[in-house]
Short mmCIF file of C-alpha atoms and ligand atoms in Angstrom, two decimals:
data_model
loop_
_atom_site.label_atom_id
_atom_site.label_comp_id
_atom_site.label_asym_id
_atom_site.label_seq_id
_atom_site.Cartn_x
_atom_site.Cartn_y
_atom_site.Cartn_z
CA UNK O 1 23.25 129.67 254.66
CA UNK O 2 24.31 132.95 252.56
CA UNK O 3 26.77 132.06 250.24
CA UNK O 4 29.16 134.53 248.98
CA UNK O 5 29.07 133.53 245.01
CA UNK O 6 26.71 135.18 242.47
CA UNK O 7 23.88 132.04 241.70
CA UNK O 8 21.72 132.33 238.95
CA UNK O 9 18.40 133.69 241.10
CA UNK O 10 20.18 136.39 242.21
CA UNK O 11 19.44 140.14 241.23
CA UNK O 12 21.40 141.76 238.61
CA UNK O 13 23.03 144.99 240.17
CA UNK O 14 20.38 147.49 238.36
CA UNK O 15 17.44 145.85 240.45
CA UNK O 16 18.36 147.79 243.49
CA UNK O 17 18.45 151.65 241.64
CA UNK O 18 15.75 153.72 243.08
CA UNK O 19 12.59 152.75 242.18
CA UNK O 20 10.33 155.84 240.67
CA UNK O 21 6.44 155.84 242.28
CA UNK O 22 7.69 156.41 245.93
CA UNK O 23 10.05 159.43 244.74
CA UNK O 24 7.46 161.03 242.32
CA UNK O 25 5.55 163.09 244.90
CA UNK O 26 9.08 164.76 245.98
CA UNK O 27 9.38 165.48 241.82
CA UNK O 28 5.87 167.14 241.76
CA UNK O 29 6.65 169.74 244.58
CA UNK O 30 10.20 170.10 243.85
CA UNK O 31 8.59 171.32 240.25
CA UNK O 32 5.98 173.51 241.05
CA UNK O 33 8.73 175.35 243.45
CA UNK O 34 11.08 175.79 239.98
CA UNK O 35 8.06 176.51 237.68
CA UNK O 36 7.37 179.53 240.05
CA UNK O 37 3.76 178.32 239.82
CA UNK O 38 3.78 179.63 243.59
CA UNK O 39 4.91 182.84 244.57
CA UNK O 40 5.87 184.68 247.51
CA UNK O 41 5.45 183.57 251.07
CA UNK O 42 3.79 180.43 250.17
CA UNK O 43 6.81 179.10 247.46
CA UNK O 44 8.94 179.78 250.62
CA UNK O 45 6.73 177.33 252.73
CA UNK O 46 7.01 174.74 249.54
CA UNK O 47 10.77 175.36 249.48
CA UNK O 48 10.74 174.56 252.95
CA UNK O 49 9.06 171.59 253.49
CA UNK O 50 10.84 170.11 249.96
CA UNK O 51 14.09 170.57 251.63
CA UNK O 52 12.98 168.87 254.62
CA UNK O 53 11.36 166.22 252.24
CA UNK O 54 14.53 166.11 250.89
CA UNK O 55 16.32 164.54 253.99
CA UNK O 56 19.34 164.71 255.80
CA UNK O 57 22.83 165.21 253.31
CA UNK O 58 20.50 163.95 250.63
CA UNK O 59 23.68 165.16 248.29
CA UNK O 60 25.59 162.47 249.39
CA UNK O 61 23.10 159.59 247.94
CA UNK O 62 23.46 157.47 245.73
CA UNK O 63 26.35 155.75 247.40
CA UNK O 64 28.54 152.78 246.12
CA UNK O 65 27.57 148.97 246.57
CA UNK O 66 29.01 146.97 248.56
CA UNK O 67 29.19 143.73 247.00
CA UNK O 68 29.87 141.72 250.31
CA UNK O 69 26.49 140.94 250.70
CA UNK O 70 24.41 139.51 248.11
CA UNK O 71 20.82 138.78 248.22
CA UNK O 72 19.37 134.86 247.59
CA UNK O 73 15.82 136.85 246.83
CA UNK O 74 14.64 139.64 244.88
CA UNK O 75 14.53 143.20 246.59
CA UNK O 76 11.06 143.91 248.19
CA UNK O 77 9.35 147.09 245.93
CA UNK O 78 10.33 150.47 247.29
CA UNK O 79 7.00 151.36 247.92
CA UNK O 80 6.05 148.30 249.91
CA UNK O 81 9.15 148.99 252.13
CA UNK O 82 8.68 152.24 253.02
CA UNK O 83 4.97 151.94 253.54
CA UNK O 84 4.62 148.35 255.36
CA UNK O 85 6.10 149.73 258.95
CA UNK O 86 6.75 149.42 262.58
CA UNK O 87 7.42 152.57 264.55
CA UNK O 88 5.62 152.26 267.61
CA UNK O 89 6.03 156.46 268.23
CA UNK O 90 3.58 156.69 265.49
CA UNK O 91 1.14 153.85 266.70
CA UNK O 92 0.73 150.36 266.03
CA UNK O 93 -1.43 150.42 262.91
CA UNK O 94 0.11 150.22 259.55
CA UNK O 95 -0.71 153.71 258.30
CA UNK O 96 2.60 154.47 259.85
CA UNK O 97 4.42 156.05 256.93
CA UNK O 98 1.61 159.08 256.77
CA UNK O 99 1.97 159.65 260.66
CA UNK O 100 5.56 159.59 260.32
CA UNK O 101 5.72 162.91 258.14
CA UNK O 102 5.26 164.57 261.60
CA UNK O 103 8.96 163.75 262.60
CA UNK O 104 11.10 166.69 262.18
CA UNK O 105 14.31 165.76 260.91
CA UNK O 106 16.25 169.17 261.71
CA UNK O 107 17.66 169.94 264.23
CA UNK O 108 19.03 166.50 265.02
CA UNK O 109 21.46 165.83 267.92
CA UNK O 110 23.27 162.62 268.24
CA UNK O 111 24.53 162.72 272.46
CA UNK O 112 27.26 159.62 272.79
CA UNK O 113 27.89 159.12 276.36
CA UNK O 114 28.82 156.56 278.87
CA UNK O 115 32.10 154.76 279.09
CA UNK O 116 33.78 156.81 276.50
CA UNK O 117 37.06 158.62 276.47
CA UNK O 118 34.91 162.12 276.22
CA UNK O 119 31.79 162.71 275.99
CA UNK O 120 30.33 164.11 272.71
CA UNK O 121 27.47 165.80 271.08
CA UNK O 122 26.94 166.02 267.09
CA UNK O 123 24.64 167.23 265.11
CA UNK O 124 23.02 164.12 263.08
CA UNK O 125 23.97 165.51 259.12
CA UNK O 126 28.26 166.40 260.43
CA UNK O 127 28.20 162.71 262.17
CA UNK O 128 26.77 161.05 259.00
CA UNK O 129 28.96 163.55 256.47
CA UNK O 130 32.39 162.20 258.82
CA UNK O 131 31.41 158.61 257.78
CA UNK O 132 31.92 156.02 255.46
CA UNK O 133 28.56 155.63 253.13
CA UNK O 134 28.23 152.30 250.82
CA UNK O 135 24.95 150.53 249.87
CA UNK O 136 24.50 146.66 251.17
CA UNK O 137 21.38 144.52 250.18
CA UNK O 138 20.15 142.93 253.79
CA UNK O 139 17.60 140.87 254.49
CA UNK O 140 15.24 141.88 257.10
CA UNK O 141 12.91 139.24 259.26
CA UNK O 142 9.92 140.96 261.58
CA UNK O 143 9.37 138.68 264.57
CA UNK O 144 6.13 138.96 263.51
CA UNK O 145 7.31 136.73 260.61
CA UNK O 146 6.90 138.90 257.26
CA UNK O 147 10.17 139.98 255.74
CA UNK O 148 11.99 141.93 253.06
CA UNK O 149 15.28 142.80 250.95
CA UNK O 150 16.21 146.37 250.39
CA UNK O 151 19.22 148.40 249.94
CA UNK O 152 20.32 150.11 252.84
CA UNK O 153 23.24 153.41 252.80
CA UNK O 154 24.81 153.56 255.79
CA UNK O 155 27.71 153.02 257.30
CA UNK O 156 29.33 150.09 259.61
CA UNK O 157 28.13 150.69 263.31
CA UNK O 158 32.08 149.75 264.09
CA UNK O 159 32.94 153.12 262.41
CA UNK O 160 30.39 155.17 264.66
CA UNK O 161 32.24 153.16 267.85
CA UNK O 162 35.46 154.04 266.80
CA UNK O 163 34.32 157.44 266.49
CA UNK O 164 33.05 157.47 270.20
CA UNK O 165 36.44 155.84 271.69
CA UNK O 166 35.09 153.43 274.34
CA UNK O 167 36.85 152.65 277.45
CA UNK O 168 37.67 149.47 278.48
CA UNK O 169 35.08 148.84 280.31
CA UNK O 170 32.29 149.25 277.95
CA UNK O 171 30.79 145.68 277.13
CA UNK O 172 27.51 146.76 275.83
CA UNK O 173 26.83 149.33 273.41
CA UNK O 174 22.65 151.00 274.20
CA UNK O 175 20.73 153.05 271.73
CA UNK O 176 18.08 155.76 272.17
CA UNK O 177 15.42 156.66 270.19
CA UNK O 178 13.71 160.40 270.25
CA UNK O 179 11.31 161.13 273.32
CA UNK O 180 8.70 163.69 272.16
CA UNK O 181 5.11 162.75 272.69
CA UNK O 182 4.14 166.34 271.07
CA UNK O 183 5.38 165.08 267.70
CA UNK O 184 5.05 161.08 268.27
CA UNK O 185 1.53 160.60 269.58
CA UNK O 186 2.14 156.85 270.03
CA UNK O 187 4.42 158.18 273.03
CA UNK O 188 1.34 159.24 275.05
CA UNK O 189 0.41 155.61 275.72
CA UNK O 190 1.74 155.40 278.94
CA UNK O 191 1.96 151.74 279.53
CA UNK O 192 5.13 151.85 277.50
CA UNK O 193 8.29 152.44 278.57
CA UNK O 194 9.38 155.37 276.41
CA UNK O 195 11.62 156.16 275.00
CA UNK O 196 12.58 152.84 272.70
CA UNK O 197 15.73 151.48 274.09
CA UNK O 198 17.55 148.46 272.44
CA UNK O 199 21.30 147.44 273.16
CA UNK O 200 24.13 145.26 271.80
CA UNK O 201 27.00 143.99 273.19
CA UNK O 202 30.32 145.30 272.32
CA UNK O 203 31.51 141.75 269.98
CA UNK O 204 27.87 142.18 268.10
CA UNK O 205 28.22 146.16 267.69
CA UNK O 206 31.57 145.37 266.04
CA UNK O 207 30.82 142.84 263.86
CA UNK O 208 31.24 143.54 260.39
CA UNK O 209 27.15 143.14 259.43
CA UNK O 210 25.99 145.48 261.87
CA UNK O 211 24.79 148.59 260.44
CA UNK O 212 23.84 152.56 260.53
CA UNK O 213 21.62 153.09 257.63
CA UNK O 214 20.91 156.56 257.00
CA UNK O 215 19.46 155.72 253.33
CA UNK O 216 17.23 153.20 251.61
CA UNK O 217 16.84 152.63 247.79
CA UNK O 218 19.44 155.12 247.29
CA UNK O 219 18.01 157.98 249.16
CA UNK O 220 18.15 159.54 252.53
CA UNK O 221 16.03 157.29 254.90
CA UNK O 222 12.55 158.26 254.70
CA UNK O 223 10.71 159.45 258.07
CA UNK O 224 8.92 155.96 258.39
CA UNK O 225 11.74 153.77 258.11
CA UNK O 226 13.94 155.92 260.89
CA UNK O 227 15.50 158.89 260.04
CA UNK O 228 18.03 160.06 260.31
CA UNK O 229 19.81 157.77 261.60
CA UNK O 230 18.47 153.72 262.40
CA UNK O 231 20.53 150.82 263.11
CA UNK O 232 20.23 147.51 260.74
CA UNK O 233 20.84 144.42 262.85
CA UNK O 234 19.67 141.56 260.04
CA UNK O 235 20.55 138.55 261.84
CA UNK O 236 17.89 139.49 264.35
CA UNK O 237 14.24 140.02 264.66
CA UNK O 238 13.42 143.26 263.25
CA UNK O 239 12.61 145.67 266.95
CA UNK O 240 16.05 145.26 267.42
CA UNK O 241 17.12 147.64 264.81
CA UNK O 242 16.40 150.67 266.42
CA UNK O 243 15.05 153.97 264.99
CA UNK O 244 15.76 157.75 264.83
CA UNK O 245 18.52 157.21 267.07
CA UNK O 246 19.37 159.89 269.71
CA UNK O 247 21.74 158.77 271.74
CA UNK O 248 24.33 156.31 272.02
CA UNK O 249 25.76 154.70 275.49
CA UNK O 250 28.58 152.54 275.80
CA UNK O 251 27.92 150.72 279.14
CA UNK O 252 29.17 148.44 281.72
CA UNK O 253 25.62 146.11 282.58
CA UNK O 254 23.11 144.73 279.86
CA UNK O 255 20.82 147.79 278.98
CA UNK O 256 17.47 147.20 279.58
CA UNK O 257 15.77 147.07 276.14
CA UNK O 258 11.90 148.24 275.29
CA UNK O 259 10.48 144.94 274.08
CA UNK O 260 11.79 142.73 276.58
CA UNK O 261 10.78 145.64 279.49
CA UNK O 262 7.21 144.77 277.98
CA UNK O 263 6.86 141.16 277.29
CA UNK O 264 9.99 139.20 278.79
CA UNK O 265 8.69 135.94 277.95
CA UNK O 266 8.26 136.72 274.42
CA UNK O 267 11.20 139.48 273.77
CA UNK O 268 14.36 139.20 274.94
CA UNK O 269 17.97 140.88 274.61
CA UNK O 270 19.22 138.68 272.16
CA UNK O 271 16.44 138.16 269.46
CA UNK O 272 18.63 136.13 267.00
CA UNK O 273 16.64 134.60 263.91
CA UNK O 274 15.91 131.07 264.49
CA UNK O 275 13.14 128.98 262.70
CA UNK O 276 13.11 126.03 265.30
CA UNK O 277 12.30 128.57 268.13
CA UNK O 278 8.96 129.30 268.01
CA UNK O 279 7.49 132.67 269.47
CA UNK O 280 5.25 131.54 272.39
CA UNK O 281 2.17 132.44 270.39
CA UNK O 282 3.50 131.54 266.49
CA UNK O 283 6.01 129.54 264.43
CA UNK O 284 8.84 131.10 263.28
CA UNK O 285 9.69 128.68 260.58
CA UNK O 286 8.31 130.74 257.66
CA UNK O 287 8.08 134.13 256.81
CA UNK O 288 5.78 136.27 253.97
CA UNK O 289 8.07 138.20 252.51
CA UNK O 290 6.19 141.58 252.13
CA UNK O 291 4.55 141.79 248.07
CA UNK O 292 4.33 137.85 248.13
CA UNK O 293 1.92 135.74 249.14
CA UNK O 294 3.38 132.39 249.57
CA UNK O 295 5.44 131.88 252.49
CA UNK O 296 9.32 131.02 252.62
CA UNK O 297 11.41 128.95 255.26
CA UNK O 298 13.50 131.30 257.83
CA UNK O 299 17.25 130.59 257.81
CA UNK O 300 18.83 130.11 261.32
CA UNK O 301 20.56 134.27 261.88
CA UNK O 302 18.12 134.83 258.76
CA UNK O 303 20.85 133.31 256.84
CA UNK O 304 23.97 135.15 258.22
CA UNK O 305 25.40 132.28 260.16
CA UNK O 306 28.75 132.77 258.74
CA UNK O 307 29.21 135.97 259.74
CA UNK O 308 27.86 135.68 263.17
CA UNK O 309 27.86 132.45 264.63
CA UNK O 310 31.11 133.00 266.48
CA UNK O 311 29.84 135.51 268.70
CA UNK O 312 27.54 132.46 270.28
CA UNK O 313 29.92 130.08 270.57
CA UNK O 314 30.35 131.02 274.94
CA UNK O 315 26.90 131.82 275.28
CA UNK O 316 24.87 128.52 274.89
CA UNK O 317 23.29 129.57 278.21
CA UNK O 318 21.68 132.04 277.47
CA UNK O 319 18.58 132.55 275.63
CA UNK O 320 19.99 133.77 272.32
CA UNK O 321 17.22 132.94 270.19
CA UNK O 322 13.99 135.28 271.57
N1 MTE H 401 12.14 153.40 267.64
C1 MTE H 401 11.60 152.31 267.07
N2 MTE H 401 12.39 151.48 266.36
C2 MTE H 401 11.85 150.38 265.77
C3 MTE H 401 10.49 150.05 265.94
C4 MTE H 401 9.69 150.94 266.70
O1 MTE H 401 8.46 150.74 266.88
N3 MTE H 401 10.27 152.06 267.23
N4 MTE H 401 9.98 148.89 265.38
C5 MTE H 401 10.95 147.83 265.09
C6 MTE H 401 10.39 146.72 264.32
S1 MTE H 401 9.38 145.64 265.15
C7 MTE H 401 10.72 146.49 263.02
S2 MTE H 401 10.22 145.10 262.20
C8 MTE H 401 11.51 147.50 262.27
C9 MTE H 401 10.72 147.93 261.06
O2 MTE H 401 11.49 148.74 260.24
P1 MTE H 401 10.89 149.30 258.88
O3 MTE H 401 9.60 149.98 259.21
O4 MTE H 401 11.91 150.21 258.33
O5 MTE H 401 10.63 148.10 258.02
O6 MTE H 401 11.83 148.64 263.03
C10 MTE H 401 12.19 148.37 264.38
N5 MTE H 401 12.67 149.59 265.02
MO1 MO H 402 9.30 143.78 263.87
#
């Protein structure tokens, strides 16, 4: 159980600053485009492809700590985070982060839609410069049962639905990611129901922990890890904190999600964090948390039972925890 006072184990504040190898290649170029060691046409392709490297509002980062949410681990290495990933659009292999650079970042339209009071379209950097940015240290547990800590920017996901003005009868909140099989080659396997779809209801989307992050280790969110704009659900398996998110729906019926369209024995809608249900082909009792190689008990809502608890209280029915 996460416990809201400061213990002994737990990371003084300067752990989470940026750490240096991951950045250093963005240094390099960034330098050779000031040193003028390139000229003409091909400084203006460097220029180019730094500002893209750059990210989206990348003025905006660092942003402040939230202290809300402290950490009973130490912060998985920059590096590892942003180079251990899933993002099925780029293939299922774990070279992800290099096939990831083929995202483009700009333009990027966010389309919210559904039961709304109007129906809106916004470009990804004015929807992200309109919101509330603050760093929180969450947890993050893979179904596939490795995990890590890292600092996310973002902003609370009850901000972005206050921005939309639902109606009513919105109960479920669904997210879109990109659909572009040109630039995501993992889209051209057709047995998959592209584009990646996951949904929350309308209680979960407004609970305090759920997230927009839009930055990692205080910079804009890296390619791999979901730019611009990915949502951070940590009391639940990882696939349900969807990527490079497109398009937001606020709906009437349970959206049908990507995982669970695939596998419904194995993946479902709810996909909260429990050790003592195991995944029909592994344990879920331990995790590796990614740079370790011991293995750590899982914490029922991956230790956010305080915050989140509640919204199962009704729901004992259903099957919350896959
Ligand atoms: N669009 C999209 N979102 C996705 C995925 C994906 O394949 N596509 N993988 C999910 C899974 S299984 C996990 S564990 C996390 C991984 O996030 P990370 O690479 O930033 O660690 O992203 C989730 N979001
Ligand atoms: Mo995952």
């Amino acid at each position: 159980m996460l416990t809201r006072t400061r213990r002994g184990w737990e990371l003084p504040e300067a752990r989470a600053t940026p750490e240096h190898v991951f950045w250093n290649r963005r240094r390099i170029l960034a330098g050779m485009a000031a040193s003028g060691a390139l000229a003409g046409p091909l400084l203006a392709g460097v220029s180019a492809r730094a500002a893209e490297d750059a990210g989206i509002a990348a003025d905006l980062y660092p942003v402040e700590r939230n202290p809300r949410y402290p950490l009973d681990r130490p912060l998985t290495d920059a590096e590892l985070a942003t180079t251990y990933n899933n993002f099925y659009e780029f293939g299922s292999h774990k070279q992800i982060w290099k096939a990831a650079q083929d995202l483009r970042l700009r333009p990027w339209t966010v389309t919210i839609d559904g039961l709304v009071e109007r129906e809106q379209v916004i470009d990804a950097e004015d929807l992200i410069r309109r919101m509330p940015l603050e760093e929180r240290l969450y947890r993050h547990r893979c179904v596939e049962a490795w995990s890590m800590a890292v600092p996310w920017s973002g902003f609370p996901l009850r901000a972005l639905v206050e921005f939309a003005r639902p109606l009513s009868g919105a109960r479920y909140l669904r997210m879109e990611t990109f659909l572009d099989a040109d630039m995501a080659p993992g889209q051209r396997a057709f047995w998959y129901p592209w584009p990646y779809v996951e949904g929350l209801t309308m209680a979960e989307a407004t609970n305090e922990l759920a997230f927009l992050a839009t930055g990692i280790y205080g910079r804009p969110l890296p390619k791999q890890n979901g730019a611009p704009l990915r949502l951070v659900v940590p009391w639940k398996y990882g696939f349900k904190s969807i990527k490079s998110i497109v398009r937001f729906s606020f709906t009437a019926d349970r959206p049908q999600t990507f995982w669970s369209t695939i596998a419904p024995q194995e993946y479902g809608f709810w996909a909260n964090v429990n050790p003592e249900v195991p995944h029909p082909r592994w344990s879920q009792a331990e995790e590796r948390p990614l740079g370790r190689s011991e293995r750590v008990p899982t914490l029922l809502y991956n230790g956010y039972g305080e915050f989140v608890a509640d919204l199962y209280r009704s729901l004992e029915g259903e099957p919350l925890f896959m």
